[in-house]
Amino acid sequence: MTAMPDLGSPQLATPDLLRSTFRRHAAGVAVITARGATGPVGFTATSLTSVSAEPPMLSFGIGTGASSWPAMSEADHVGVHILGEHQRDLAATFARSGADRFGAPTAWREGPEGVPVLDDVLAWLVCRVVGRVPAGDHRIVLAEVVLGDPTGSGRPLLYHQGRFTALRD
């Protein structure tokens, strides 16, 4: 008979358990943008995931209480931007509630399908939204890649232990 592994002190499922666990999970940092009725909207996301190569599709999560949700809930197209380690301030701006996300010093331009495209990112994509799936207090947005540019230079920005950080060699 094999010995049972030491399971430590397991906790019942709570929002705090999930948050504490995912603070230990390093994630890449992206900014998702869209054109809203009153101007551009966007938010910082660490939930970006590749879903399918054929067709090229991705997903990300957004809280239904987020200030960007009303525009994201109706947008036909979104911009997906992979941030570099030099963009901690940009990530913080798009993560902060009430921030002027598209004012100076944020550098951006109107891209294909009217989607706001951020400058100086490692890569950007314009995607057509194909679905929004309810998931608790969030929605999982499924989007098919239309076009993009993966040629930015630098190293990726990461989110770990509640802060933006960079890779170590």
CSV table of N, CA and C in Angstrom, one decimal:
chain,number,residue,atom,x,y,z
A,1,MET,N,0.9,-1.2,0.0
A,1,MET,CA,0.0,0.0,0.0
A,1,MET,C,0.9,1.2,0.0
A,2,THR,N,0.6,2.2,-0.9
A,2,THR,CA,1.4,3.4,-0.9
A,2,THR,C,0.9,4.4,0.1
A,3,ALA,N,1.8,5.2,0.6
A,3,ALA,CA,1.5,6.2,1.6
A,3,ALA,C,0.8,7.4,0.9
A,4,MET,N,-0.1,7.9,1.6
A,4,MET,CA,-0.8,9.1,1.0
A,4,MET,C,0.2,10.3,1.1
A,5,PRO,N,0.2,11.1,0.0
A,5,PRO,CA,1.0,12.3,0.0
A,5,PRO,C,0.5,13.3,1.0
A,6,ASP,N,1.4,14.1,1.6
A,6,ASP,CA,1.0,15.2,2.5
A,6,ASP,C,0.3,16.3,1.7
A,7,LEU,N,-0.9,16.5,1.9
A,7,LEU,CA,-1.7,17.5,1.2
A,7,LEU,C,-1.7,18.9,1.9
A,8,GLY,N,-0.9,19.0,2.9
A,8,GLY,CA,-0.8,20.3,3.6
A,8,GLY,C,-2.2,20.6,4.3
A,9,SER,N,-2.6,21.8,4.1
A,9,SER,CA,-3.9,22.3,4.7
A,9,SER,C,-4.8,22.8,3.6
A,10,PRO,N,-5.5,21.8,2.9
A,10,PRO,CA,-6.4,22.3,1.8
A,10,PRO,C,-7.5,23.2,2.3
A,11,GLN,N,-7.9,24.1,1.5
A,11,GLN,CA,-9.0,25.1,1.8
A,11,GLN,C,-10.1,24.8,0.9
A,12,LEU,N,-11.3,25.1,1.4
A,12,LEU,CA,-12.5,25.0,0.5
A,12,LEU,C,-12.4,26.1,-0.5
A,13,ALA,N,-13.1,25.9,-1.7
A,13,ALA,CA,-13.1,26.8,-2.8
A,13,ALA,C,-13.7,28.2,-2.3
A,14,THR,N,-13.0,29.2,-2.5
A,14,THR,CA,-13.5,30.6,-2.3
A,14,THR,C,-12.8,31.5,-3.3
A,15,PRO,N,-13.3,32.7,-3.5
A,15,PRO,CA,-12.6,33.7,-4.4
A,15,PRO,C,-11.2,33.9,-3.9
A,16,ASP,N,-10.9,34.0,-2.6
A,16,ASP,CA,-9.6,34.2,-2.1
A,16,ASP,C,-8.6,33.0,-2.4
A,17,LEU,N,-9.1,31.8,-2.4
A,17,LEU,CA,-8.3,30.6,-2.7
A,17,LEU,C,-7.9,30.7,-4.2
A,18,LEU,N,-8.8,31.1,-5.1
A,18,LEU,CA,-8.5,31.2,-6.5
A,18,LEU,C,-7.5,32.3,-6.7
A,19,ARG,N,-7.8,33.5,-6.1
A,19,ARG,CA,-6.8,34.6,-6.3
A,19,ARG,C,-5.4,34.3,-5.8
A,20,SER,N,-5.3,33.7,-4.6
A,20,SER,CA,-4.0,33.3,-4.0
A,20,SER,C,-3.3,32.3,-4.9
A,21,THR,N,-4.0,31.3,-5.5
A,21,THR,CA,-3.4,30.4,-6.3
A,21,THR,C,-2.9,31.0,-7.6
A,22,PHE,N,-3.7,31.9,-8.2
A,22,PHE,CA,-3.3,32.5,-9.5
A,22,PHE,C,-2.2,33.6,-9.3
A,23,ARG,N,-2.0,34.1,-8.1
A,23,ARG,CA,-0.9,35.0,-7.9
A,23,ARG,C,0.4,34.3,-8.1
A,24,ARG,N,0.4,33.0,-8.0
A,24,ARG,CA,1.6,32.1,-8.1
A,24,ARG,C,1.8,31.8,-9.6
A,25,HIS,N,0.9,32.0,-10.4
A,25,HIS,CA,0.9,31.7,-11.9
A,25,HIS,C,1.4,32.9,-12.6
A,26,ALA,N,2.6,32.9,-13.2
A,26,ALA,CA,3.1,34.0,-14.0
A,26,ALA,C,2.3,34.0,-15.3
A,27,ALA,N,1.8,35.1,-15.7
A,27,ALA,CA,1.0,35.3,-17.0
A,27,ALA,C,1.6,36.4,-17.8
A,28,GLY,N,1.5,36.2,-19.1
A,28,GLY,CA,1.8,37.3,-20.0
A,28,GLY,C,0.8,38.4,-19.9
A,29,VAL,N,1.1,39.7,-20.2
A,29,VAL,CA,0.3,40.8,-20.1
A,29,VAL,C,-0.1,41.3,-21.5
A,30,ALA,N,-1.4,41.5,-21.6
A,30,ALA,CA,-2.0,42.1,-22.9
A,30,ALA,C,-2.9,43.2,-22.5
A,31,VAL,N,-3.1,44.1,-23.5
A,31,VAL,CA,-4.1,45.1,-23.4
A,31,VAL,C,-5.1,44.8,-24.5
A,32,ILE,N,-6.4,44.8,-24.2
A,32,ILE,CA,-7.5,44.5,-25.1
A,32,ILE,C,-8.1,45.9,-25.4
A,33,THR,N,-8.4,46.3,-26.6
A,33,THR,CA,-9.0,47.5,-26.9
A,33,THR,C,-10.2,47.3,-27.9
A,34,ALA,N,-11.1,48.3,-27.9
A,34,ALA,CA,-12.2,48.3,-28.8
A,34,ALA,C,-12.7,49.8,-29.0
A,35,ARG,N,-13.4,49.9,-30.0
A,35,ARG,CA,-14.0,51.2,-30.3
A,35,ARG,C,-15.4,51.2,-29.6
A,36,GLY,N,-15.6,52.2,-28.7
A,36,GLY,CA,-16.9,52.3,-28.0
A,36,GLY,C,-17.7,53.5,-28.6
A,37,ALA,N,-18.9,53.6,-28.1
A,37,ALA,CA,-19.8,54.6,-28.7
A,37,ALA,C,-19.3,56.0,-28.4
A,38,THR,N,-18.6,56.2,-27.3
A,38,THR,CA,-18.1,57.5,-26.9
A,38,THR,C,-16.6,57.6,-27.1
A,39,GLY,N,-15.9,56.6,-27.7
A,39,GLY,CA,-14.5,56.7,-27.9
A,39,GLY,C,-13.8,55.3,-27.6
A,40,PRO,N,-12.5,55.3,-27.6
A,40,PRO,CA,-11.8,54.0,-27.4
A,40,PRO,C,-11.9,53.5,-26.0
A,41,VAL,N,-12.0,52.2,-25.8
A,41,VAL,CA,-11.9,51.6,-24.5
A,41,VAL,C,-10.9,50.5,-24.5
A,42,GLY,N,-10.4,50.2,-23.3
A,42,GLY,CA,-9.4,49.1,-23.2
A,42,GLY,C,-9.2,48.7,-21.8
A,43,PHE,N,-8.5,47.6,-21.6
A,43,PHE,CA,-8.2,47.1,-20.3
A,43,PHE,C,-7.0,46.1,-20.3
A,44,THR,N,-6.3,46.0,-19.2
A,44,THR,CA,-5.2,45.0,-19.1
A,44,THR,C,-5.8,43.6,-18.8
A,45,ALA,N,-5.3,42.7,-19.5
A,45,ALA,CA,-5.7,41.3,-19.4
A,45,ALA,C,-4.5,40.3,-19.2
A,46,THR,N,-4.7,39.4,-18.3
A,46,THR,CA,-3.7,38.3,-18.2
A,46,THR,C,-4.3,37.0,-18.5
A,47,SER,N,-5.5,37.0,-19.0
A,47,SER,CA,-6.3,35.8,-19.3
A,47,SER,C,-6.3,35.4,-20.8
A,48,LEU,N,-5.4,36.1,-21.6
A,48,LEU,CA,-5.3,35.8,-23.0
A,48,LEU,C,-4.9,34.4,-23.3
A,49,THR,N,-5.6,33.7,-24.2
A,49,THR,CA,-5.3,32.3,-24.5
A,49,THR,C,-5.4,32.0,-26.0
A,50,SER,N,-4.5,31.3,-26.5
A,50,SER,CA,-4.7,30.8,-27.9
A,50,SER,C,-5.7,29.7,-27.8
A,51,VAL,N,-6.7,29.7,-28.7
A,51,VAL,CA,-7.7,28.7,-28.7
A,51,VAL,C,-7.6,27.7,-29.9
A,52,SER,N,-7.3,28.2,-31.1
A,52,SER,CA,-7.3,27.4,-32.3
A,52,SER,C,-6.4,28.0,-33.3
A,53,ALA,N,-5.7,27.1,-34.1
A,53,ALA,CA,-4.8,27.6,-35.2
A,53,ALA,C,-5.6,27.6,-36.5
A,54,GLU,N,-6.6,26.8,-36.6
A,54,GLU,CA,-7.5,26.7,-37.8
A,54,GLU,C,-8.9,26.7,-37.4
A,55,PRO,N,-9.6,27.8,-37.5
A,55,PRO,CA,-9.1,29.1,-37.8
A,55,PRO,C,-8.3,29.7,-36.7
A,56,PRO,N,-7.5,30.7,-36.9
A,56,PRO,CA,-6.7,31.4,-35.8
A,56,PRO,C,-7.7,32.1,-34.9
A,57,MET,N,-7.8,31.6,-33.6
A,57,MET,CA,-8.7,32.1,-32.7
A,57,MET,C,-8.1,32.2,-31.3
A,58,LEU,N,-8.6,33.2,-30.5
A,58,LEU,CA,-8.1,33.4,-29.2
A,58,LEU,C,-9.3,33.7,-28.2
A,59,SER,N,-9.0,33.7,-26.9
A,59,SER,CA,-10.0,34.1,-26.0
A,59,SER,C,-9.4,34.9,-24.9
A,60,PHE,N,-10.2,35.7,-24.2
A,60,PHE,CA,-9.8,36.4,-23.0
A,60,PHE,C,-11.1,36.6,-22.1
A,61,GLY,N,-10.8,36.9,-20.9
A,61,GLY,CA,-11.9,37.1,-19.9
A,61,GLY,C,-12.0,38.6,-19.6
A,62,ILE,N,-13.3,39.0,-19.3
A,62,ILE,CA,-13.5,40.4,-18.9
A,62,ILE,C,-14.7,40.3,-17.9
A,63,GLY,N,-14.5,41.0,-16.8
A,63,GLY,CA,-15.6,41.1,-15.8
A,63,GLY,C,-16.8,42.0,-16.3
A,64,THR,N,-18.0,41.5,-16.0
A,64,THR,CA,-19.1,42.3,-16.4
A,64,THR,C,-19.3,43.6,-15.7
A,65,GLY,N,-18.6,43.8,-14.6
A,65,GLY,CA,-18.6,45.1,-13.9
A,65,GLY,C,-17.5,46.0,-14.4
A,66,ALA,N,-16.6,45.6,-15.3
A,66,ALA,CA,-15.5,46.4,-15.8
A,66,ALA,C,-16.1,47.6,-16.6
A,67,SER,N,-15.4,48.7,-16.5
A,67,SER,CA,-15.8,49.9,-17.2
A,67,SER,C,-15.8,49.7,-18.7
A,68,SER,N,-14.9,48.8,-19.2
A,68,SER,CA,-14.8,48.5,-20.6
A,68,SER,C,-15.9,47.5,-21.1
A,69,TRP,N,-16.6,46.8,-20.2
A,69,TRP,CA,-17.5,45.8,-20.6
A,69,TRP,C,-18.6,46.3,-21.5
A,70,PRO,N,-19.3,47.4,-21.2
A,70,PRO,CA,-20.4,47.8,-22.1
A,70,PRO,C,-20.0,47.9,-23.6
A,71,ALA,N,-18.8,48.5,-23.8
A,71,ALA,CA,-18.3,48.6,-25.2
A,71,ALA,C,-17.9,47.2,-25.7
A,72,MET,N,-17.2,46.4,-24.9
A,72,MET,CA,-16.7,45.1,-25.3
A,72,MET,C,-17.9,44.1,-25.6
A,73,SER,N,-19.0,44.4,-24.9
A,73,SER,CA,-20.2,43.5,-25.0
A,73,SER,C,-20.8,43.7,-26.4
A,74,GLU,N,-20.6,44.8,-27.1
A,74,GLU,CA,-21.2,45.1,-28.3
A,74,GLU,C,-20.2,45.2,-29.5
A,75,ALA,N,-18.9,45.2,-29.2
A,75,ALA,CA,-17.9,45.4,-30.2
A,75,ALA,C,-17.9,44.2,-31.2
A,76,ASP,N,-17.8,44.5,-32.5
A,76,ASP,CA,-17.6,43.5,-33.5
A,76,ASP,C,-16.2,43.1,-33.6
A,77,HIS,N,-15.2,44.0,-33.4
A,77,HIS,CA,-13.8,43.7,-33.5
A,77,HIS,C,-13.1,44.3,-32.2
A,78,VAL,N,-12.0,43.6,-31.9
A,78,VAL,CA,-11.2,44.0,-30.7
A,78,VAL,C,-9.7,44.0,-31.2
A,79,GLY,N,-8.9,44.8,-30.5
A,79,GLY,CA,-7.5,44.8,-30.6
A,79,GLY,C,-6.8,44.1,-29.5
A,80,VAL,N,-5.8,43.2,-29.8
A,80,VAL,CA,-5.1,42.5,-28.7
A,80,VAL,C,-3.7,42.9,-28.9
A,81,HIS,N,-3.1,43.3,-27.8
A,81,HIS,CA,-1.7,43.9,-27.8
A,81,HIS,C,-0.9,43.1,-26.7
A,82,ILE,N,0.2,42.5,-27.1
A,82,ILE,CA,1.1,41.9,-26.2
A,82,ILE,C,2.2,42.9,-25.8
A,83,LEU,N,2.2,43.1,-24.5
A,83,LEU,CA,3.1,44.2,-23.9
A,83,LEU,C,4.5,43.7,-23.7
A,84,GLY,N,5.5,44.6,-23.8
A,84,GLY,CA,6.8,44.3,-23.5
A,84,GLY,C,7.2,44.8,-22.1
A,85,GLU,N,8.3,44.3,-21.6
A,85,GLU,CA,8.7,44.6,-20.2
A,85,GLU,C,8.9,46.1,-20.0
A,86,HIS,N,9.1,46.9,-21.1
A,86,HIS,CA,9.3,48.4,-21.0
A,86,HIS,C,7.9,49.1,-20.9
A,87,GLN,N,6.8,48.3,-20.8
A,87,GLN,CA,5.5,48.9,-20.8
A,87,GLN,C,4.7,48.7,-19.5
A,88,ARG,N,5.4,48.6,-18.4
A,88,ARG,CA,4.8,48.5,-17.1
A,88,ARG,C,3.8,49.6,-16.8
A,89,ASP,N,4.2,50.8,-17.1
A,89,ASP,CA,3.3,52.0,-16.8
A,89,ASP,C,2.1,51.9,-17.7
A,90,LEU,N,2.2,51.5,-18.9
A,90,LEU,CA,1.0,51.3,-19.8
A,90,LEU,C,0.1,50.2,-19.3
A,91,ALA,N,0.7,49.1,-18.8
A,91,ALA,CA,-0.2,48.0,-18.2
A,91,ALA,C,-0.9,48.5,-17.0
A,92,ALA,N,-0.2,49.3,-16.2
A,92,ALA,CA,-0.8,49.9,-15.0
A,92,ALA,C,-1.9,50.8,-15.3
A,93,THR,N,-1.7,51.7,-16.3
A,93,THR,CA,-2.7,52.6,-16.7
A,93,THR,C,-4.0,51.9,-17.2
A,94,PHE,N,-3.9,50.9,-18.0
A,94,PHE,CA,-5.1,50.2,-18.5
A,94,PHE,C,-5.7,49.3,-17.4
A,95,ALA,N,-5.0,49.0,-16.3
A,95,ALA,CA,-5.5,48.2,-15.2
A,95,ALA,C,-6.2,49.1,-14.2
A,96,ARG,N,-5.9,50.4,-14.2
A,96,ARG,CA,-6.4,51.3,-13.1
A,96,ARG,C,-7.8,51.8,-13.5
A,97,SER,N,-8.8,51.6,-12.6
A,97,SER,CA,-10.1,52.1,-12.8
A,97,SER,C,-10.1,53.7,-12.8
A,98,GLY,N,-10.8,54.2,-13.7
A,98,GLY,CA,-11.0,55.7,-13.8
A,98,GLY,C,-9.8,56.4,-14.5
A,99,ALA,N,-8.8,55.7,-15.0
A,99,ALA,CA,-7.7,56.3,-15.6
A,99,ALA,C,-8.0,56.8,-17.0
A,100,ASP,N,-7.4,57.8,-17.5
A,100,ASP,CA,-7.5,58.3,-18.9
A,100,ASP,C,-6.6,57.4,-19.7
A,101,ARG,N,-7.1,56.3,-20.1
A,101,ARG,CA,-6.2,55.2,-20.7
A,101,ARG,C,-5.7,55.6,-22.1
A,102,PHE,N,-6.4,56.5,-22.8
A,102,PHE,CA,-5.9,56.8,-24.2
A,102,PHE,C,-5.4,58.2,-24.3
A,103,GLY,N,-5.3,58.9,-23.1
A,103,GLY,CA,-4.6,60.2,-23.1
A,103,GLY,C,-3.1,60.1,-23.1
A,104,ALA,N,-2.4,61.2,-23.2
A,104,ALA,CA,-1.0,61.2,-23.1
A,104,ALA,C,-0.6,60.6,-21.7
A,105,PRO,N,0.4,59.7,-21.7
A,105,PRO,CA,1.4,59.4,-22.7
A,105,PRO,C,1.1,58.2,-23.6
A,106,THR,N,-0.1,57.7,-23.5
A,106,THR,CA,-0.4,56.5,-24.3
A,106,THR,C,-0.4,56.9,-25.8
A,107,ALA,N,0.5,56.2,-26.6
A,107,ALA,CA,0.6,56.4,-28.0
A,107,ALA,C,-0.2,55.3,-28.7
A,108,TRP,N,-1.2,55.7,-29.6
A,108,TRP,CA,-2.0,54.8,-30.3
A,108,TRP,C,-2.5,55.5,-31.6
A,109,ARG,N,-3.1,54.7,-32.4
A,109,ARG,CA,-3.7,55.2,-33.6
A,109,ARG,C,-5.0,54.3,-33.9
A,110,GLU,N,-5.8,54.8,-34.8
A,110,GLU,CA,-7.0,54.0,-35.2
A,110,GLU,C,-6.5,53.0,-36.2
A,111,GLY,N,-6.8,51.8,-36.0
A,111,GLY,CA,-6.4,50.7,-36.9
A,111,GLY,C,-7.5,50.2,-37.7
A,112,PRO,N,-7.3,49.0,-38.3
A,112,PRO,CA,-8.3,48.4,-39.1
A,112,PRO,C,-9.6,48.2,-38.3
A,113,GLU,N,-10.7,48.3,-39.0
A,113,GLU,CA,-12.1,48.1,-38.4
A,113,GLU,C,-12.3,49.2,-37.2
A,114,GLY,N,-11.5,50.3,-37.2
A,114,GLY,CA,-11.7,51.3,-36.2
A,114,GLY,C,-11.2,50.9,-34.9
A,115,VAL,N,-10.4,49.8,-34.8
A,115,VAL,CA,-9.9,49.3,-33.5
A,115,VAL,C,-8.7,50.2,-33.1
A,116,PRO,N,-8.7,50.7,-31.8
A,116,PRO,CA,-7.5,51.4,-31.3
A,116,PRO,C,-6.3,50.4,-31.3
A,117,VAL,N,-5.2,50.8,-31.9
A,117,VAL,CA,-3.9,50.0,-32.0
A,117,VAL,C,-2.9,50.8,-31.2
A,118,LEU,N,-2.3,50.1,-30.2
A,118,LEU,CA,-1.3,50.7,-29.4
A,118,LEU,C,0.1,50.7,-30.0
A,119,ASP,N,0.9,51.7,-29.9
A,119,ASP,CA,2.2,51.7,-30.5
A,119,ASP,C,3.2,51.0,-29.6
A,120,ASP,N,4.3,50.5,-30.2
A,120,ASP,CA,5.5,50.0,-29.5
A,120,ASP,C,5.2,48.8,-28.7
A,121,VAL,N,4.3,47.9,-29.1
A,121,VAL,CA,4.0,46.7,-28.4
A,121,VAL,C,4.8,45.6,-29.1
A,122,LEU,N,4.9,44.4,-28.4
A,122,LEU,CA,5.6,43.3,-29.0
A,122,LEU,C,4.9,42.7,-30.2
A,123,ALA,N,3.6,42.7,-30.1
A,123,ALA,CA,2.7,42.2,-31.2
A,123,ALA,C,1.3,42.7,-31.0
A,124,TRP,N,0.6,42.9,-32.1
A,124,TRP,CA,-0.8,43.3,-32.0
A,124,TRP,C,-1.6,42.5,-33.0
A,125,LEU,N,-2.9,42.3,-32.7
A,125,LEU,CA,-3.8,41.6,-33.6
A,125,LEU,C,-5.1,42.4,-33.6
A,126,VAL,N,-5.8,42.3,-34.7
A,126,VAL,CA,-7.2,42.8,-34.8
A,126,VAL,C,-8.0,41.5,-35.0
A,127,CYS,N,-9.0,41.4,-34.2
A,127,CYS,CA,-9.8,40.1,-34.2
A,127,CYS,C,-11.3,40.4,-34.3
A,128,ARG,N,-12.0,39.5,-34.9
A,128,ARG,CA,-13.5,39.6,-35.1
A,128,ARG,C,-14.1,38.8,-33.9
A,129,VAL,N,-14.9,39.4,-33.1
A,129,VAL,CA,-15.6,38.7,-32.0
A,129,VAL,C,-16.6,37.7,-32.6
A,130,VAL,N,-16.5,36.4,-32.1
A,130,VAL,CA,-17.4,35.4,-32.6
A,130,VAL,C,-18.2,34.8,-31.5
A,131,GLY,N,-17.9,35.2,-30.3
A,131,GLY,CA,-18.8,34.7,-29.2
A,131,GLY,C,-18.4,35.3,-27.8
A,132,ARG,N,-19.4,35.3,-26.9
A,132,ARG,CA,-19.2,35.8,-25.6
A,132,ARG,C,-19.9,34.7,-24.7
A,133,VAL,N,-19.1,34.0,-23.9
A,133,VAL,CA,-19.6,32.9,-23.1
A,133,VAL,C,-19.7,33.3,-21.6
A,134,PRO,N,-20.9,33.2,-21.0
A,134,PRO,CA,-21.0,33.6,-19.6
A,134,PRO,C,-20.1,32.6,-18.7
A,135,ALA,N,-19.4,33.2,-17.8
A,135,ALA,CA,-18.6,32.5,-16.9
A,135,ALA,C,-18.5,33.2,-15.5
A,136,GLY,N,-19.5,32.9,-14.7
A,136,GLY,CA,-19.6,33.6,-13.4
A,136,GLY,C,-19.8,35.1,-13.6
A,137,ASP,N,-19.0,35.9,-12.9
A,137,ASP,CA,-19.1,37.3,-13.0
A,137,ASP,C,-18.3,37.9,-14.2
A,138,HIS,N,-17.9,37.0,-15.1
A,138,HIS,CA,-17.1,37.4,-16.3
A,138,HIS,C,-17.8,36.9,-17.5
A,139,ARG,N,-17.2,37.3,-18.6
A,139,ARG,CA,-17.5,36.7,-19.9
A,139,ARG,C,-16.2,36.3,-20.6
A,140,ILE,N,-16.2,35.1,-21.2
A,140,ILE,CA,-15.1,34.7,-22.0
A,140,ILE,C,-15.4,35.1,-23.5
A,141,VAL,N,-14.6,36.0,-24.0
A,141,VAL,CA,-14.8,36.5,-25.4
A,141,VAL,C,-13.9,35.6,-26.3
A,142,LEU,N,-14.5,35.0,-27.3
A,142,LEU,CA,-13.9,34.3,-28.3
A,142,LEU,C,-13.8,35.2,-29.6
A,143,ALA,N,-12.5,35.2,-30.1
A,143,ALA,CA,-12.3,36.1,-31.3
A,143,ALA,C,-11.4,35.5,-32.3
A,144,GLU,N,-11.8,35.7,-33.6
A,144,GLU,CA,-11.0,35.1,-34.7
A,144,GLU,C,-10.1,36.2,-35.2
A,145,VAL,N,-8.8,35.9,-35.3
A,145,VAL,CA,-7.8,36.8,-35.8
A,145,VAL,C,-8.0,37.2,-37.2
A,146,VAL,N,-8.0,38.5,-37.5
A,146,VAL,CA,-8.2,39.0,-38.9
A,146,VAL,C,-6.9,39.4,-39.5
A,147,LEU,N,-6.1,40.1,-38.7
A,147,LEU,CA,-4.7,40.5,-39.2
A,147,LEU,C,-3.9,41.0,-38.0
A,148,GLY,N,-2.6,41.2,-38.1
A,148,GLY,CA,-1.8,41.7,-37.0
A,148,GLY,C,-0.4,41.8,-37.4
A,149,ASP,N,0.4,42.2,-36.4
A,149,ASP,CA,1.9,42.4,-36.6
A,149,ASP,C,2.6,41.8,-35.4
A,150,PRO,N,3.4,40.7,-35.6
A,150,PRO,CA,4.1,40.1,-34.5
A,150,PRO,C,5.6,40.5,-34.4
A,151,THR,N,6.0,41.6,-35.0
A,151,THR,CA,7.4,41.9,-35.2
A,151,THR,C,8.0,43.0,-34.3
A,152,GLY,N,7.2,43.3,-33.2
A,152,GLY,CA,7.8,44.3,-32.2
A,152,GLY,C,9.0,43.6,-31.5
A,153,SER,N,9.9,44.5,-31.0
A,153,SER,CA,11.1,44.0,-30.4
A,153,SER,C,11.0,44.1,-28.9
A,154,GLY,N,11.8,43.2,-28.2
A,154,GLY,CA,11.9,43.3,-26.8
A,154,GLY,C,11.4,42.0,-26.1
A,155,ARG,N,11.4,42.1,-24.8
A,155,ARG,CA,11.0,40.9,-24.0
A,155,ARG,C,9.6,41.1,-23.4
A,156,PRO,N,8.9,40.0,-23.1
A,156,PRO,CA,7.5,40.2,-22.7
A,156,PRO,C,7.4,40.7,-21.2
A,157,LEU,N,6.3,41.4,-21.0
A,157,LEU,CA,5.9,41.8,-19.6
A,157,LEU,C,5.1,40.6,-19.0
A,158,LEU,N,5.4,40.4,-17.7
A,158,LEU,CA,4.7,39.3,-17.0
A,158,LEU,C,3.9,39.9,-15.8
A,159,TYR,N,2.9,39.2,-15.4
A,159,TYR,CA,2.2,39.5,-14.1
A,159,TYR,C,2.4,38.4,-13.2
A,160,HIS,N,2.9,38.6,-12.0
A,160,HIS,CA,3.2,37.6,-11.0
A,160,HIS,C,3.2,38.2,-9.6
A,161,GLN,N,2.6,37.5,-8.7
A,161,GLN,CA,2.5,37.9,-7.3
A,161,GLN,C,1.9,39.3,-7.1
A,162,GLY,N,1.0,39.6,-8.0
A,162,GLY,CA,0.3,40.9,-7.9
A,162,GLY,C,1.0,42.1,-8.4
A,163,ARG,N,2.1,41.8,-9.2
A,163,ARG,CA,2.8,43.0,-9.8
A,163,ARG,C,3.3,42.6,-11.2
A,164,PHE,N,3.6,43.7,-12.0
A,164,PHE,CA,4.2,43.5,-13.3
A,164,PHE,C,5.7,43.3,-13.1
A,165,THR,N,6.2,42.4,-13.9
A,165,THR,CA,7.6,42.0,-13.8
A,165,THR,C,8.2,41.6,-15.1
A,166,ALA,N,9.4,41.2,-15.1
A,166,ALA,CA,10.1,40.8,-16.4
A,166,ALA,C,10.7,39.4,-16.2
A,167,LEU,N,11.0,38.8,-17.3
A,167,LEU,CA,11.7,37.5,-17.3
A,167,LEU,C,13.1,37.7,-16.7
A,168,ARG,N,13.6,36.7,-16.1
A,168,ARG,CA,15.0,36.6,-15.6
A,168,ARG,C,15.7,35.6,-16.5
A,169,ASP,N,17.0,35.9,-16.8
A,169,ASP,CA,17.8,34.9,-17.5
A,169,ASP,C,18.3,33.8,-16.6
